[in-house]
């Protein structure tokens, strides 16, 4: 919309959004002469930082006073085991997750078309609590695909856009179109159910309206009456005006006084407005009028029940909304006149401007206040879907803010289904607990439990504990465990908080045994060891989980202990790594910024320039030390923050560590810092590929190559093409692309990856000698993972011993070597394989192949029950497609049809297109049909 069009109508001045105050830390200490003196400097600067924080505003929750021990370099001492608490997950959590996945799958398959979107939304809520964000995004796309009304379409399309965080991409606007109906802001304003076309290219150009000037001409119109507006008469055609609505027809032909008059006085509309109404009565268009006149027509349409005129005004005004200022102004008119599409267009801008729009008080008033929600509801724009989306953003932005509470209260009001009430009440309980409003938190957790969410009992128990009722909290969790058919890790973890000494450690150990992915037990055991001055054992305990699950809290804990051990190099490495995951991380119970700790620790470690860092990165990359590599890249970016290449390397490492959210942030930064068009296109391509838009990613790669040949453009294209079943021709093309990539300039880290990928394609094409050459060339430039590919070549050549030895080399070189133990098991006898797989599970319990192998061995030995138990052990903390499929097959062979069907449905919930599971599902259902 042109910025001057609504100048005359503005009655409200937009106030500036709330901005957090940036508090500058004190300057870093000067370089010390010795480590001891530097340690003293570290203590004094941390002490100063604490003193400064003690005078800061009490409203800043993250900075509070603490006691400083003068004999320690740690300003807050060491953590205390009995004060540690696990975070309560704000997502839905189930005692029987597999049963729930199966139930929702059946619901999606059996419900009507108009219920599918809501069913997929429930699936989204379940997947939000799982570790793979791709599952959530896939269900969100399906929910949008099956949406049929404008409101649901625009909310879900905005949500999909937010998941890619396009608001962080420099040079884009909130209303930019991705090119597909699925997320197109204009397509979202079109009502109707058409799931097959959502992935088609959108027709944004269809919104350009051409008005025929001749149609608007009045030269040959036979006027037979006029409306008198003040002193002016507006000539009209009586039958045309009467056709606008029944009230006008009654006025002009219904026997009233106006029926016999040729001039009728009319109030409440301007001369321009009446002329426009007359013209609309003839041409049935309003696009040619200025916005203020269209608004007048909208009011007239409501007064005289002119449905066609109202629809035309509503649509025209909706098309004019293009930015936040327009939306804030026009939404008031839309709400006042009950203009569904106009309000929809304004709401869409609010949502596509998130999260920044949530700091605009006018937007907050409309979206989050009780009055605002009621007004939105009157025009059909207040829904559980809307407030579920807003609650995610509000909680990510500031868990404890009043805005978050208001959004969640709206979510509770909109909740109708049982799962909706469970989620809304549980999330409000989590927020109230964070705000230390324990009585209210307990009330909301109890409401969630009443609605059927068993996990909320954890919140009930925690609130009781916080309010001084420890024994009551213990009884709550004890009753849950004793009454549950299958206790879970989180149950024992929570009960451990309310027990002491040996009983506490007993629950902690059971929690880890049931769910090794829970971080709290490792942290508790580590701090307990620190309290016994066993610092090395404490670090070893944290290493157990950091090998397979990298989390900021565990990195912080290890850094904390490393500082106590005066291992400043190790501490700095972990702090740099956690700042890569969460750039604004606050350490030591949220009292000191991670960046400030980096500045304080830097003088205590060896100084390195950029060249030294590159050498260190090669060493750590080749030793498969991903956390160490992250730390080096973070250091290099501190010296050269605009280096997009480093940001891209950072994203690759984060993806390898399964930190997808942080990886996407690094990719966006790489794109924003790109200095050339072809480079920017490559990073945009990777963003699209990693969010499930493969075809669009290929198009970006093609466009980049057309501008300039580059390693990364060819590599992206080859990678995206190889992510499907390749026929011989496609494989040949991928080989050509990788060869082109290798001819382009790049560093050894990336060329090693390209050679490794090229070797894999050669293996698939049965060109084993060429594959071996690729892997050997990759090894010469320290791409250590190429040992695995070379071992595969040896195995296919029936050189099993050489394959085993090759994997042994990888195990010896790689710090993260769980996958190497797993792969080596394929090249030895059963007994040795069992040992390797046990080691793989110890190093990384999330790897599913060892469980499947052991279960298959047990099944071969006719130990069916033990085979099922082996799979169930892993499924309990990782609902994996392959595990579920195998267990379903085992159940089917044991004629346990109900269990087989349940596992098939849960597996298909994770991947609806998995052919083997689809076939098994049909097979086991045949006797019941």
CSV table of N, CA, C and O in Angstrom, one decimal, residues 43-151:
chain,number,residue,atom,x,y,z
A,43,UNK,N,39.3,-13.9,38.8
A,43,UNK,CA,38.5,-13.8,40.0
A,43,UNK,C,38.0,-12.4,40.2
A,43,UNK,O,36.8,-12.1,40.5
A,44,UNK,N,38.9,-11.4,40.1
A,44,UNK,CA,38.5,-10.0,40.4
A,44,UNK,C,37.5,-9.5,39.4
A,44,UNK,O,36.6,-8.7,39.8
A,45,UNK,N,37.7,-9.9,38.2
A,45,UNK,CA,36.8,-9.4,37.2
A,45,UNK,C,35.4,-10.0,37.3
A,45,UNK,O,34.4,-9.3,37.1
A,46,UNK,N,35.4,-11.3,37.7
A,46,UNK,CA,34.1,-11.9,37.9
A,46,UNK,C,33.4,-11.3,39.2
A,46,UNK,O,32.2,-11.1,39.2
A,47,UNK,N,34.2,-10.9,40.1
A,47,UNK,CA,33.7,-10.3,41.4
A,47,UNK,C,33.1,-8.9,41.0
A,47,UNK,O,32.1,-8.5,41.5
A,48,UNK,N,33.9,-8.2,40.1
A,48,UNK,CA,33.4,-6.9,39.7
A,48,UNK,C,32.0,-7.0,38.9
A,48,UNK,O,31.1,-6.2,39.1
A,49,UNK,N,32.0,-8.0,38.1
A,49,UNK,CA,30.8,-8.3,37.3
A,49,UNK,C,29.6,-8.5,38.2
A,49,UNK,O,28.5,-8.0,38.0
A,50,UNK,N,29.8,-9.3,39.2
A,50,UNK,CA,28.8,-9.6,40.2
A,50,UNK,C,28.3,-8.3,40.9
A,50,UNK,O,27.2,-8.1,41.1
A,51,UNK,N,29.3,-7.5,41.3
A,51,UNK,CA,29.0,-6.3,42.1
A,51,UNK,C,28.2,-5.3,41.2
A,51,UNK,O,27.2,-4.7,41.7
A,52,UNK,N,28.6,-5.2,39.9
A,52,UNK,CA,27.8,-4.4,39.0
A,52,UNK,C,26.4,-4.9,38.9
A,52,UNK,O,25.4,-4.1,39.0
A,53,UNK,N,26.2,-6.2,38.8
A,53,UNK,CA,24.9,-6.8,38.6
A,53,UNK,C,24.0,-6.6,39.8
A,53,UNK,O,22.8,-6.5,39.7
A,54,UNK,N,24.6,-6.5,41.0
A,54,UNK,CA,23.8,-6.3,42.2
A,54,UNK,C,23.1,-5.0,42.2
A,54,UNK,O,22.2,-4.8,43.0
A,55,UNK,N,23.6,-4.0,41.4
A,55,UNK,CA,22.9,-2.7,41.4
A,55,UNK,C,22.0,-2.5,40.2
A,55,UNK,O,21.4,-1.5,40.1
A,56,UNK,N,21.9,-3.6,39.4
A,56,UNK,CA,21.0,-3.5,38.3
A,56,UNK,C,19.5,-3.6,38.7
A,56,UNK,O,19.2,-4.0,39.7
A,57,UNK,N,18.7,-3.2,37.7
A,57,UNK,CA,17.3,-3.2,38.0
A,57,UNK,C,16.7,-4.5,38.4
A,57,UNK,O,17.1,-5.6,37.9
A,58,UNK,N,15.9,-4.5,39.4
A,58,UNK,CA,15.3,-5.7,39.9
A,58,UNK,C,14.4,-6.4,38.9
A,58,UNK,O,14.1,-7.6,39.1
A,59,UNK,N,14.0,-5.7,37.9
A,59,UNK,CA,13.1,-6.2,36.9
A,59,UNK,C,13.9,-7.2,36.0
A,59,UNK,O,13.3,-7.9,35.2
A,60,UNK,N,15.2,-7.1,36.0
A,60,UNK,CA,16.0,-8.0,35.1
A,60,UNK,C,16.2,-9.3,35.9
A,60,UNK,O,17.1,-9.4,36.7
A,61,UNK,N,15.4,-10.3,35.5
A,61,UNK,CA,15.4,-11.5,36.3
A,61,UNK,C,16.7,-12.3,36.2
A,61,UNK,O,17.0,-13.1,37.1
A,62,UNK,N,17.4,-12.2,35.1
A,62,UNK,CA,18.5,-13.0,34.9
A,62,UNK,C,19.8,-12.6,35.6
A,62,UNK,O,20.7,-13.4,35.6
A,63,UNK,N,19.8,-11.5,36.3
A,63,UNK,CA,20.9,-11.1,37.0
A,63,UNK,C,20.6,-10.9,38.5
A,63,UNK,O,19.8,-10.0,38.8
A,64,UNK,N,21.1,-11.7,39.4
A,64,UNK,CA,20.8,-11.6,40.8
A,64,UNK,C,22.1,-11.7,41.6
A,64,UNK,O,23.1,-12.0,41.1
A,65,UNK,N,22.0,-11.4,42.9
A,65,UNK,CA,23.1,-11.4,43.7
A,65,UNK,C,23.5,-12.9,44.0
A,65,UNK,O,22.7,-13.8,44.0
A,66,UNK,N,24.8,-13.1,44.4
A,66,UNK,CA,25.3,-14.4,44.8
A,66,UNK,C,26.5,-14.2,45.7
A,66,UNK,O,27.1,-13.1,45.6
A,67,UNK,N,26.8,-15.2,46.4
A,67,UNK,CA,27.9,-15.1,47.3
A,67,UNK,C,29.2,-15.5,46.6
A,67,UNK,O,29.2,-16.5,45.8
A,68,UNK,N,30.2,-14.7,46.7
A,68,UNK,CA,31.5,-15.0,46.1
A,68,UNK,C,32.5,-15.5,47.1
A,68,UNK,O,32.7,-14.9,48.1
A,69,UNK,N,33.1,-16.7,46.7
A,69,UNK,CA,34.1,-17.2,47.6
A,69,UNK,C,35.5,-16.7,47.2
A,69,UNK,O,35.9,-16.8,46.0
A,70,UNK,N,36.2,-16.1,48.1
A,70,UNK,CA,37.5,-15.4,47.8
A,70,UNK,C,38.6,-16.4,47.5
A,70,UNK,O,39.6,-16.0,46.9
A,71,UNK,N,38.4,-17.6,47.9
A,71,UNK,CA,39.5,-18.6,47.6
A,71,UNK,C,39.3,-19.3,46.3
A,71,UNK,O,40.0,-20.3,46.1
A,72,UNK,N,38.3,-18.9,45.5
A,72,UNK,CA,38.0,-19.7,44.3
A,72,UNK,C,38.0,-18.8,43.1
A,72,UNK,O,37.6,-17.6,43.3
A,73,UNK,N,38.4,-19.3,42.0
A,73,UNK,CA,38.2,-18.5,40.8
A,73,UNK,C,36.8,-18.5,40.3
A,73,UNK,O,36.4,-17.7,39.4
A,74,UNK,N,35.9,-19.3,40.9
A,74,UNK,CA,34.5,-19.4,40.5
A,74,UNK,C,33.7,-18.4,41.4
A,74,UNK,O,33.7,-18.5,42.6
A,75,UNK,N,33.1,-17.4,40.8
A,75,UNK,CA,32.4,-16.4,41.6
A,75,UNK,C,31.2,-16.9,42.3
A,75,UNK,O,30.7,-16.3,43.3
A,76,UNK,N,30.6,-18.0,41.9
A,76,UNK,CA,29.4,-18.5,42.5
A,76,UNK,C,29.6,-19.9,43.1
A,76,UNK,O,28.7,-20.7,43.4
A,77,UNK,N,30.9,-20.2,43.3
A,77,UNK,CA,31.2,-21.5,43.9
A,77,UNK,C,30.9,-22.6,42.9
A,77,UNK,O,30.7,-22.4,41.7
A,78,UNK,N,30.8,-23.9,43.4
A,78,UNK,CA,30.4,-25.0,42.5
A,78,UNK,C,29.0,-25.3,42.7
A,78,UNK,O,28.4,-25.0,43.7
A,79,UNK,N,28.4,-26.0,41.7
A,79,UNK,CA,27.0,-26.3,41.8
A,79,UNK,C,26.8,-27.3,43.0
A,79,UNK,O,27.7,-28.1,43.3
A,80,UNK,N,25.6,-27.3,43.6
A,80,UNK,CA,25.2,-28.2,44.7
A,80,UNK,C,24.2,-29.3,44.1
A,80,UNK,O,23.2,-28.9,43.6
A,81,UNK,N,24.5,-30.5,44.4
A,81,UNK,CA,23.7,-31.6,43.8
A,81,UNK,C,22.3,-31.5,44.2
A,81,UNK,O,21.4,-31.6,43.4
A,82,UNK,N,22.0,-31.3,45.4
A,82,UNK,CA,20.6,-31.3,45.9
A,82,UNK,C,19.8,-30.1,45.5
A,82,UNK,O,18.6,-30.0,45.7
A,83,UNK,N,20.5,-29.1,44.9
A,83,UNK,CA,19.8,-27.9,44.4
A,83,UNK,C,19.5,-28.0,42.9
A,83,UNK,O,18.8,-27.1,42.4
A,84,UNK,N,20.0,-29.0,42.3
A,84,UNK,CA,19.8,-29.2,40.8
A,84,UNK,C,18.3,-29.7,40.6
A,84,UNK,O,17.8,-30.5,41.4
A,85,UNK,N,17.7,-29.2,39.5
A,85,UNK,CA,16.4,-29.6,39.2
A,85,UNK,C,16.3,-29.7,37.7
A,85,UNK,O,16.8,-28.9,36.9
A,86,UNK,N,15.6,-30.8,37.2
A,86,UNK,CA,15.4,-30.9,35.7
A,86,UNK,C,14.3,-29.9,35.3
A,86,UNK,O,13.4,-29.6,36.0
A,87,UNK,N,14.4,-29.4,34.0
A,87,UNK,CA,13.3,-28.6,33.5
A,87,UNK,C,12.1,-29.4,33.2
A,87,UNK,O,12.2,-30.6,32.8
A,88,UNK,N,10.9,-28.9,33.4
A,88,UNK,CA,9.7,-29.5,33.0
A,88,UNK,C,9.4,-29.2,31.5
A,88,UNK,O,9.4,-28.1,31.2
A,89,UNK,N,9.2,-30.3,30.7
A,89,UNK,CA,9.0,-30.1,29.3
A,89,UNK,C,7.6,-29.4,29.1
A,89,UNK,O,6.6,-29.9,29.6
A,90,UNK,N,7.6,-28.3,28.4
A,90,UNK,CA,6.3,-27.7,28.1
A,90,UNK,C,5.4,-28.4,27.1
A,90,UNK,O,4.3,-28.0,26.9
A,91,UNK,N,6.0,-29.4,26.4
A,91,UNK,CA,5.2,-30.1,25.4
A,91,UNK,C,4.4,-31.3,26.0
A,91,UNK,O,4.6,-31.6,27.2
A,92,UNK,N,3.5,-31.8,25.2
A,92,UNK,CA,2.8,-33.0,25.6
A,92,UNK,C,3.7,-34.2,25.7
A,92,UNK,O,4.6,-34.4,24.9
A,93,UNK,N,3.5,-35.0,26.8
A,93,UNK,CA,4.4,-36.1,27.0
A,93,UNK,C,3.5,-37.3,27.5
A,93,UNK,O,2.5,-37.0,28.2
A,94,UNK,N,3.7,-38.5,27.0
A,94,UNK,CA,2.8,-39.6,27.3
A,94,UNK,C,3.5,-40.8,27.9
A,94,UNK,O,4.7,-41.1,27.6
A,95,UNK,N,2.8,-41.5,28.7
A,95,UNK,CA,3.3,-42.7,29.3
A,95,UNK,C,3.4,-43.8,28.2
A,95,UNK,O,4.3,-44.5,28.1
A,96,UNK,N,2.4,-43.8,27.3
A,96,UNK,CA,2.4,-44.7,26.2
A,96,UNK,C,2.4,-43.9,24.9
A,96,UNK,O,1.3,-43.7,24.3
A,97,UNK,N,3.5,-43.4,24.5
A,97,UNK,CA,3.7,-42.6,23.3
A,97,UNK,C,3.3,-43.4,22.1
A,97,UNK,O,2.6,-42.9,21.2
A,98,UNK,N,3.7,-44.7,22.0
A,98,UNK,CA,3.4,-45.4,20.8
A,98,UNK,C,1.9,-45.6,20.6
A,98,UNK,O,1.3,-45.5,19.5
A,99,UNK,N,1.2,-45.9,21.7
A,99,UNK,CA,-0.3,-46.0,21.6
A,99,UNK,C,-0.9,-44.7,21.2
A,99,UNK,O,-1.9,-44.7,20.4
A,100,UNK,N,-0.4,-43.6,21.6
A,100,UNK,CA,-0.9,-42.3,21.2
A,100,UNK,C,-0.6,-42.0,19.8
A,100,UNK,O,-1.5,-41.5,19.0
A,101,UNK,N,0.6,-42.3,19.3
A,101,UNK,CA,0.9,-42.1,17.9
A,101,UNK,C,-0.1,-42.9,17.0
A,101,UNK,O,-0.6,-42.5,16.0
A,102,UNK,N,-0.3,-44.2,17.4
A,102,UNK,CA,-1.2,-45.1,16.7
A,102,UNK,C,-2.6,-44.5,16.7
A,102,UNK,O,-3.3,-44.5,15.6
A,103,UNK,N,-3.1,-44.0,17.8
A,103,UNK,CA,-4.4,-43.4,17.9
A,103,UNK,C,-4.6,-42.2,17.0
A,103,UNK,O,-5.6,-42.1,16.2
A,104,UNK,N,-3.6,-41.4,16.9
A,104,UNK,CA,-3.7,-40.2,16.1
A,104,UNK,C,-3.7,-40.5,14.6
A,104,UNK,O,-4.3,-39.9,13.8
A,105,UNK,N,-2.9,-41.5,14.3
A,105,UNK,CA,-2.8,-42.0,12.9
A,105,UNK,C,-4.1,-42.5,12.4
A,105,UNK,O,-4.6,-42.2,11.3
A,106,UNK,N,-4.8,-43.3,13.3
A,106,UNK,CA,-6.1,-43.8,12.9
A,106,UNK,C,-7.1,-42.6,12.7
A,106,UNK,O,-8.0,-42.7,11.9
A,107,UNK,N,-7.0,-41.7,13.6
A,107,UNK,CA,-7.9,-40.5,13.6
A,107,UNK,C,-7.7,-39.8,12.2
A,107,UNK,O,-8.7,-39.4,11.6
A,108,UNK,N,-6.5,-39.6,11.8
A,108,UNK,CA,-6.2,-38.9,10.6
A,108,UNK,C,-6.7,-39.7,9.4
A,108,UNK,O,-7.3,-39.1,8.4
A,109,UNK,N,-6.6,-41.0,9.4
A,109,UNK,CA,-7.0,-41.9,8.3
A,109,UNK,C,-8.5,-41.9,8.2
A,109,UNK,O,-9.1,-42.0,7.1
A,110,UNK,N,-9.2,-41.9,9.3
A,110,UNK,CA,-10.6,-42.1,9.3
A,110,UNK,C,-11.5,-40.9,9.4
A,110,UNK,O,-12.7,-41.0,9.2
A,111,UNK,N,-11.0,-39.7,9.7
A,111,UNK,CA,-11.8,-38.5,9.9
A,111,UNK,C,-12.2,-38.0,8.5
A,111,UNK,O,-11.6,-38.3,7.5
A,112,UNK,N,-13.2,-37.1,8.5
A,112,UNK,CA,-13.6,-36.4,7.3
A,112,UNK,C,-12.6,-35.4,6.8
A,112,UNK,O,-11.7,-35.0,7.5
A,113,UNK,N,-12.7,-35.0,5.6
A,113,UNK,CA,-11.8,-34.0,5.0
A,113,UNK,C,-11.7,-32.7,5.9
A,113,UNK,O,-10.6,-32.2,6.0
A,114,UNK,N,-12.8,-32.3,6.4
A,114,UNK,CA,-12.9,-31.1,7.1
A,114,UNK,C,-12.3,-31.2,8.6
A,114,UNK,O,-12.2,-30.2,9.3
A,115,UNK,N,-12.0,-32.4,9.0
A,115,UNK,CA,-11.4,-32.6,10.3
A,115,UNK,C,-9.9,-33.0,10.3
A,115,UNK,O,-9.3,-33.0,11.3
A,116,UNK,N,-9.4,-33.2,9.0
A,116,UNK,CA,-8.0,-33.6,8.9
A,116,UNK,C,-7.0,-32.6,9.4
A,116,UNK,O,-6.1,-32.9,10.1
A,117,UNK,N,-7.3,-31.3,9.1
A,117,UNK,CA,-6.3,-30.3,9.5
A,117,UNK,C,-6.2,-30.3,11.1
A,117,UNK,O,-5.1,-30.2,11.6
A,118,UNK,N,-7.3,-30.4,11.8
A,118,UNK,CA,-7.2,-30.4,13.3
A,118,UNK,C,-6.5,-31.7,13.8
A,118,UNK,O,-5.8,-31.6,14.8
A,119,UNK,N,-6.7,-32.8,13.1
A,119,UNK,CA,-6.1,-34.0,13.5
A,119,UNK,C,-4.6,-33.9,13.3
A,119,UNK,O,-3.8,-34.4,14.1
A,120,UNK,N,-4.2,-33.3,12.1
A,120,UNK,CA,-2.7,-33.1,11.9
A,120,UNK,C,-2.2,-32.2,12.9
A,120,UNK,O,-1.0,-32.3,13.3
A,121,UNK,N,-2.9,-31.2,13.4
A,121,UNK,CA,-2.5,-30.2,14.4
A,121,UNK,C,-2.2,-30.9,15.7
A,121,UNK,O,-1.2,-30.6,16.4
A,122,UNK,N,-3.0,-31.9,16.1
A,122,UNK,CA,-2.8,-32.7,17.3
A,122,UNK,C,-1.5,-33.5,17.1
A,122,UNK,O,-0.7,-33.6,18.0
A,123,UNK,N,-1.3,-34.0,15.9
A,123,UNK,CA,0.0,-34.7,15.7
A,123,UNK,C,1.2,-33.8,15.8
A,123,UNK,O,2.2,-34.2,16.3
A,124,UNK,N,1.0,-32.6,15.3
A,124,UNK,CA,2.1,-31.6,15.5
A,124,UNK,C,2.4,-31.4,17.0
A,124,UNK,O,3.6,-31.3,17.3
A,125,UNK,N,1.4,-31.3,17.8
A,125,UNK,CA,1.6,-31.0,19.2
A,125,UNK,C,2.4,-32.2,19.8
A,125,UNK,O,3.2,-32.0,20.7
A,126,UNK,N,2.1,-33.4,19.4
A,126,UNK,CA,2.9,-34.6,19.9
A,126,UNK,C,4.3,-34.6,19.4
A,126,UNK,O,5.2,-34.8,20.2
A,127,UNK,N,4.5,-34.3,18.1
A,127,UNK,CA,5.8,-34.3,17.5
A,127,UNK,C,6.7,-33.1,18.1
A,127,UNK,O,7.9,-33.2,18.1
A,128,UNK,N,6.1,-32.1,18.6
A,128,UNK,CA,6.8,-30.9,19.2
A,128,UNK,C,7.7,-31.4,20.4
A,128,UNK,O,8.7,-30.9,20.6
A,129,UNK,N,7.2,-32.5,21.0
A,129,UNK,CA,7.9,-33.0,22.2
A,129,UNK,C,9.0,-34.0,21.8
A,129,UNK,O,9.7,-34.5,22.7
A,130,UNK,N,9.1,-34.3,20.5
A,130,UNK,CA,10.2,-35.3,20.1
A,130,UNK,C,11.4,-34.5,19.6
A,130,UNK,O,11.3,-33.3,19.3
A,131,UNK,N,12.5,-35.2,19.4
A,131,UNK,CA,13.7,-34.5,19.1
A,131,UNK,C,13.9,-34.1,17.6
A,131,UNK,O,14.8,-33.3,17.3
A,132,UNK,N,13.1,-34.7,16.7
A,132,UNK,CA,13.3,-34.5,15.3
A,132,UNK,C,12.4,-33.4,14.8
A,132,UNK,O,11.2,-33.6,14.7
A,133,UNK,N,12.8,-32.2,14.5
A,133,UNK,CA,11.9,-31.1,14.1
A,133,UNK,C,11.3,-31.3,12.7
A,133,UNK,O,10.3,-30.7,12.4
A,134,UNK,N,11.9,-32.3,11.9
A,134,UNK,CA,11.3,-32.5,10.6
A,134,UNK,C,10.0,-33.2,10.7
A,134,UNK,O,9.1,-33.0,9.9
A,135,UNK,N,9.7,-34.0,11.8
A,135,UNK,CA,8.4,-34.6,12.0
A,135,UNK,C,7.4,-33.5,12.2
A,135,UNK,O,6.3,-33.5,11.6
A,136,UNK,N,7.7,-32.5,13.0
A,136,UNK,CA,6.8,-31.4,13.3
A,136,UNK,C,6.5,-30.6,12.1
A,136,UNK,O,5.3,-30.4,11.8
A,137,UNK,N,7.5,-30.3,11.3
A,137,UNK,CA,7.3,-29.5,10.1
A,137,UNK,C,6.4,-30.2,9.1
A,137,UNK,O,5.6,-29.7,8.4
A,138,UNK,N,6.7,-31.6,9.0
A,138,UNK,CA,5.9,-32.3,8.0
A,138,UNK,C,4.4,-32.3,8.4
A,138,UNK,O,3.5,-32.2,7.5
A,139,UNK,N,4.1,-32.5,9.7
A,139,UNK,CA,2.7,-32.5,10.1
A,139,UNK,C,2.1,-31.1,9.9
A,139,UNK,O,0.9,-31.0,9.6
A,140,UNK,N,2.9,-30.1,10.2
A,140,UNK,CA,2.4,-28.7,10.0
A,140,UNK,C,2.0,-28.5,8.6
A,140,UNK,O,1.0,-27.9,8.3
A,141,UNK,N,2.9,-29.0,7.6
A,141,UNK,CA,2.6,-28.8,6.2
A,141,UNK,C,1.3,-29.6,5.9
A,141,UNK,O,0.4,-29.1,5.1
A,142,UNK,N,1.1,-30.7,6.5
A,142,UNK,CA,-0.1,-31.5,6.2
A,142,UNK,C,-1.4,-30.8,6.8
A,142,UNK,O,-2.4,-30.8,6.1
A,143,UNK,N,-1.2,-30.2,7.9
A,143,UNK,CA,-2.3,-29.4,8.5
A,143,UNK,C,-2.7,-28.3,7.6
A,143,UNK,O,-3.9,-28.0,7.4
A,144,UNK,N,-1.7,-27.6,7.1
A,144,UNK,CA,-2.0,-26.5,6.1
A,144,UNK,C,-2.6,-27.0,4.8
A,144,UNK,O,-3.5,-26.5,4.2
A,145,UNK,N,-2.1,-28.2,4.4
A,145,UNK,CA,-2.6,-28.8,3.1
A,145,UNK,C,-4.1,-29.0,3.2
A,145,UNK,O,-4.8,-28.9,2.2
A,146,UNK,N,-4.6,-29.5,4.4
A,146,UNK,CA,-6.0,-29.9,4.5
A,146,UNK,C,-6.8,-28.8,5.1
A,146,UNK,O,-8.0,-29.0,5.5
A,147,UNK,N,-6.3,-27.6,5.3
A,147,UNK,CA,-7.1,-26.5,5.8
A,147,UNK,C,-8.1,-26.0,4.8
A,147,UNK,O,-7.7,-26.0,3.6
A,148,UNK,N,-9.3,-25.6,5.2
A,148,UNK,CA,-10.3,-25.2,4.2
A,148,UNK,C,-10.8,-23.8,4.4
A,148,UNK,O,-11.3,-23.2,3.5
A,149,UNK,N,-10.6,-23.2,5.6
A,149,UNK,CA,-11.0,-21.8,5.8
A,149,UNK,C,-9.8,-20.9,5.8
A,149,UNK,O,-8.7,-21.3,6.1
A,150,UNK,N,-10.1,-19.6,5.5
A,150,UNK,CA,-9.0,-18.6,5.4
A,150,UNK,C,-8.3,-18.5,6.6
A,150,UNK,O,-7.0,-18.4,6.6
A,151,UNK,N,-8.9,-18.5,7.8
A,151,UNK,CA,-8.3,-18.3,9.1
A,151,UNK,C,-7.2,-19.3,9.3
A,151,UNK,O,-6.0,-19.0,9.6
